[in-house]
PDB file of C-alpha atoms in Angstrom:
ATOM      1  CA  MET H 208     248.563 183.121 -15.620  1.00 84.00           C
ATOM      2  CA  SER H 209     247.062 180.169 -13.799  1.00 90.00           C
ATOM      3  CA  TYR H 210     247.962 177.674 -11.102  1.00 92.00           C
ATOM      4  CA  LYS H 211     246.554 174.368  -9.854  1.00 95.00           C
ATOM      5  CA  ILE H 212     244.937 173.531  -6.544  1.00 96.00           C
ATOM      6  CA  ALA H 213     243.929 170.103  -5.235  1.00 97.00           C
ATOM      7  CA  ILE H 214     240.776 169.839  -3.145  1.00 97.00           C
ATOM      8  CA  ALA H 215     239.500 167.075  -0.856  1.00 96.00           C
ATOM      9  CA  SER H 216     235.777 167.003  -1.628  1.00 96.00           C
ATOM     10  CA  SER H 217     233.225 164.214  -1.712  1.00 94.00           C
ATOM     11  CA  ASP H 218     230.533 166.223  -3.509  1.00 95.00           C
ATOM     12  CA  GLY H 219     232.419 168.705  -5.720  1.00 95.00           C
ATOM     13  CA  ILE H 220     230.771 171.609  -3.879  1.00 96.00           C
ATOM     14  CA  ASN H 221     232.313 171.641  -0.399  1.00 97.00           C
ATOM     15  CA  ILE H 222     235.752 170.934   1.029  1.00 97.00           C
ATOM     16  CA  ASP H 223     234.455 168.247   3.348  1.00 96.00           C
ATOM     17  CA  GLN H 224     237.001 165.432   3.616  1.00 95.00           C
ATOM     18  CA  HIS H 225     239.455 164.897   6.409  1.00 95.00           C
ATOM     19  CA  PHE H 226     242.958 163.878   5.363  1.00 92.00           C
ATOM     20  CA  GLY H 227     242.593 160.229   6.405  1.00 89.00           C
ATOM     21  CA  GLU H 228     239.294 159.869   4.491  1.00 89.00           C
ATOM     22  CA  ILE H 229     240.596 160.882   1.070  1.00 91.00           C
ATOM     23  CA  THR H 230     240.114 158.383  -1.747  1.00 90.00           C
ATOM     24  CA  SER H 231     240.284 160.939  -4.562  1.00 93.00           C
ATOM     25  CA  LEU H 232     241.066 164.620  -5.078  1.00 96.00           C
ATOM     26  CA  LEU H 233     239.638 167.232  -7.397  1.00 97.00           C
ATOM     27  CA  VAL H 234     242.141 169.425  -9.225  1.00 97.00           C
ATOM     28  CA  PHE H 235     241.195 172.891 -10.438  1.00 97.00           C
ATOM     29  CA  ASP H 236     242.974 175.465 -12.582  1.00 97.00           C
ATOM     30  CA  VAL H 237     242.727 178.956 -11.076  1.00 95.00           C
ATOM     31  CA  ASN H 238     243.208 182.112 -13.131  1.00 94.00           C
ATOM     32  CA  GLU H 239     245.089 184.465 -10.817  1.00 89.00           C
ATOM     33  CA  ASN H 240     244.022 187.568 -12.761  1.00 90.00           C
ATOM     34  CA  ASP H 241     240.278 187.298 -12.195  1.00 90.00           C
ATOM     35  CA  GLY H 242     239.992 184.439  -9.656  1.00 89.00           C
ATOM     36  CA  SER H 243     237.952 182.262 -12.001  1.00 93.00           C
ATOM     37  CA  PHE H 244     238.529 178.545 -11.741  1.00 95.00           C
ATOM     38  CA  SER H 245     237.690 175.449 -13.737  1.00 95.00           C
ATOM     39  CA  PHE H 246     237.736 171.732 -13.071  1.00 95.00           C
ATOM     40  CA  ASP H 247     240.839 170.020 -14.470  1.00 96.00           C
ATOM     41  CA  CYS H 248     240.657 166.401 -13.331  1.00 96.00           C
ATOM     42  CA  LYS H 249     239.877 163.906 -10.593  1.00 96.00           C
ATOM     43  CA  ARG H 250     242.840 162.004  -9.168  1.00 95.00           C
ATOM     44  CA  ASP H 251     242.343 158.740  -7.317  1.00 94.00           C
ATOM     45  CA  VAL H 252     244.464 158.009  -4.262  1.00 87.00           C
ATOM     46  CA  PRO H 253     244.947 154.343  -3.316  1.00 72.00           C
ATOM     47  CA  PHE H 254     243.678 153.682   0.198  1.00 63.00           C
ATOM     48  CA  PRO H 255     244.965 150.248   1.327  1.00 55.00           C
ATOM     49  CA  LYS H 256     244.153 150.882   4.998  1.00 51.00           C
ATOM     50  CA  ALA H 257     243.408 148.001   7.308  1.00 46.00           C
ATOM     51  CA  ALA H 258     240.717 149.173   9.707  1.00 44.00           C
ATOM     52  CA  GLY H 259     242.039 150.283  13.082  1.00 46.00           C
ATOM     53  CA  THR H 260     245.720 150.305  12.179  1.00 46.00           C
ATOM     54  CA  GLU H 261     247.920 153.190  13.218  1.00 47.00           C
ATOM     55  CA  CYS H 262     250.549 154.697  10.986  1.00 50.00           C
ATOM     56  CA  GLU H 263     253.748 155.820  12.704  1.00 47.00           C
ATOM     57  CA  GLU H 264     254.932 157.974   9.811  1.00 46.00           C
ATOM     58  CA  SER H 265     251.888 160.254   9.727  1.00 43.00           C
ATOM     59  CA  GLY H 266     250.291 159.921  13.140  1.00 48.00           C
ATOM     60  CA  CYS H 267     246.903 159.032  11.728  1.00 55.00           C
ATOM     61  CA  SER H 268     245.072 155.836  10.897  1.00 51.00           C
ATOM     62  CA  CYS H 269     245.589 156.257   7.180  1.00 58.00           C
ATOM     63  CA  GLY H 270     247.944 153.338   6.514  1.00 50.00           C
ATOM     64  CA  LYS H 271     251.645 153.146   5.782  1.00 52.00           C
ATOM     65  CA  GLY H 272     252.760 155.373   2.931  1.00 84.00           C
ATOM     66  CA  PHE H 273     249.421 157.191   2.577  1.00 87.00           C
ATOM     67  CA  THR H 274     250.913 160.626   3.263  1.00 88.00           C
ATOM     68  CA  ASP H 275     253.590 160.006   0.661  1.00 88.00           C
ATOM     69  CA  ARG H 276     250.972 158.940  -1.926  1.00 90.00           C
ATOM     70  CA  ILE H 277     248.996 162.136  -1.292  1.00 91.00           C
ATOM     71  CA  THR H 278     252.194 164.178  -1.621  1.00 90.00           C
ATOM     72  CA  GLN H 279     252.970 162.558  -4.983  1.00 91.00           C
ATOM     73  CA  THR H 280     249.372 163.084  -6.138  1.00 92.00           C
ATOM     74  CA  VAL H 281     249.383 166.847  -5.447  1.00 93.00           C
ATOM     75  CA  LYS H 282     253.045 167.705  -6.096  1.00 92.00           C
ATOM     76  CA  ASP H 283     252.216 169.766  -9.213  1.00 93.00           C
ATOM     77  CA  CYS H 284     249.584 171.830  -7.369  1.00 94.00           C
ATOM     78  CA  GLN H 285     250.308 175.171  -5.725  1.00 90.00           C
ATOM     79  CA  TYR H 286     247.887 174.418  -2.850  1.00 93.00           C
ATOM     80  CA  PHE H 287     246.083 171.454  -1.302  1.00 96.00           C
ATOM     81  CA  LEU H 288     242.817 172.234   0.520  1.00 97.00           C
ATOM     82  CA  VAL H 289     241.370 169.782   3.026  1.00 97.00           C
ATOM     83  CA  ALA H 290     238.675 169.974   5.722  1.00 97.00           C
ATOM     84  CA  LYS H 291     240.938 168.720   8.519  1.00 96.00           C
ATOM     85  CA  ILE H 292     244.476 167.367   8.808  1.00 93.00           C
ATOM     86  CA  GLY H 293     246.666 166.306  11.705  1.00 91.00           C
ATOM     87  CA  ASN H 294     249.966 167.935  12.647  1.00 91.00           C
ATOM     88  CA  ARG H 295     252.264 165.162  11.419  1.00 89.00           C
ATOM     89  CA  PRO H 296     250.844 164.751   7.911  1.00 91.00           C
ATOM     90  CA  HIS H 297     250.584 168.542   7.581  1.00 91.00           C
ATOM     91  CA  ARG H 298     254.245 168.939   8.523  1.00 91.00           C
ATOM     92  CA  PHE H 299     255.270 166.140   6.139  1.00 89.00           C
ATOM     93  CA  LEU H 300     253.427 167.818   3.260  1.00 90.00           C
ATOM     94  CA  GLN H 301     254.963 171.213   4.067  1.00 90.00           C
ATOM     95  CA  GLU H 302     258.449 169.659   4.213  1.00 90.00           C
ATOM     96  CA  ASN H 303     257.793 168.278   0.720  1.00 88.00           C
ATOM     97  CA  ASN H 304     256.778 171.692  -0.656  1.00 88.00           C
ATOM     98  CA  VAL H 305     253.029 171.066  -0.625  1.00 88.00           C
ATOM     99  CA  ASN H 306     251.103 174.061   0.752  1.00 91.00           C
ATOM    100  CA  CYS H 307     248.332 172.343   2.697  1.00 94.00           C
ATOM    101  CA  ILE H 308     245.509 174.448   4.161  1.00 95.00           C
ATOM    102  CA  GLU H 309     242.539 173.451   6.316  1.00 95.00           C
ATOM    103  CA  ALA H 310     239.550 175.081   4.642  1.00 95.00           C
ATOM    104  CA  PRO H 311     236.228 173.417   5.558  1.00 96.00           C
ATOM    105  CA  PHE H 312     234.215 175.759   3.331  1.00 96.00           C
ATOM    106  CA  PRO H 313     232.372 175.689   0.017  1.00 97.00           C
ATOM    107  CA  ILE H 314     234.907 175.323  -2.804  1.00 97.00           C
ATOM    108  CA  GLU H 315     233.878 178.586  -4.475  1.00 95.00           C
ATOM    109  CA  ASP H 316     234.393 180.639  -1.292  1.00 96.00           C
ATOM    110  CA  ALA H 317     237.706 178.975  -0.477  1.00 95.00           C
ATOM    111  CA  VAL H 318     239.132 179.465  -3.983  1.00 95.00           C
ATOM    112  CA  LYS H 319     238.193 183.165  -3.993  1.00 93.00           C
ATOM    113  CA  LYS H 320     239.882 183.729  -0.626  1.00 93.00           C
ATOM    114  CA  LEU H 321     242.900 181.657  -1.592  1.00 92.00           C
ATOM    115  CA  ASN H 322     243.386 183.509  -4.872  1.00 91.00           C
ATOM    116  CA  GLY H 323     243.281 186.848  -3.059  1.00 89.00           C
ATOM    117  CA  TYR H 324     246.006 185.573  -0.746  1.00 86.00           C
ATOM    118  CA  PHE H 325     248.006 184.101  -3.634  1.00 86.00           C
ATOM    119  CA  VAL H 326     247.975 187.325  -5.661  1.00 83.00           C
ATOM    120  CA  LYS H 327     248.877 189.435  -2.623  1.00 83.00           C
ATOM    121  CA  HIS H 328     251.799 187.231  -1.533  1.00 77.00           C
ATOM    122  CA  LYS H 329     253.125 185.571  -4.696  1.00 74.00           C
ATOM    123  CA  ASN H 330     256.073 187.944  -5.076  1.00 65.00           C
ATOM    124  CA  ARG H 331     256.871 188.161  -1.384  1.00 60.00           C
ATOM    125  CA  GLU H 332     259.864 185.795  -1.680  1.00 57.00           C
ATOM    126  CA  LEU H 333     261.493 188.132  -4.187  1.00 50.00           C
ATOM    127  CA  HIS H 334     261.947 190.776  -1.506  1.00 45.00           C
ATOM    128  CA  VAL H 335     263.623 188.542   1.086  1.00 47.00           C
ATOM    129  CA  PHE H 336     267.346 189.178   1.495  1.00 44.00           C
TER     130      PHE H 336
END
């Protein structure tokens, strides 16, 4: 069984982009059985930001509607890994069922750790009464 993760990376090796810097995301398929992963696709995210403008909805200078565009871009992914994200956009993503995690690490290391967590906790909800 596999699941998708979206990663904010400028070089395809490290998770190195802050939320407000994202212009595209890399999507990987992760095999939960052995932790192997493979590149699926690159997804562009429109970035119509006017320099120096503040965005009330997200609390960052990413432009109006940016957080919503990211949410729509990663909605089919189990997790979204980013180097840094502010509280407001993180909360917005979580409220829209996007599991966003700050992970400023090499992609390979982060995916291995994340898969270990995923496998350990994937059935946890089944035991909640």
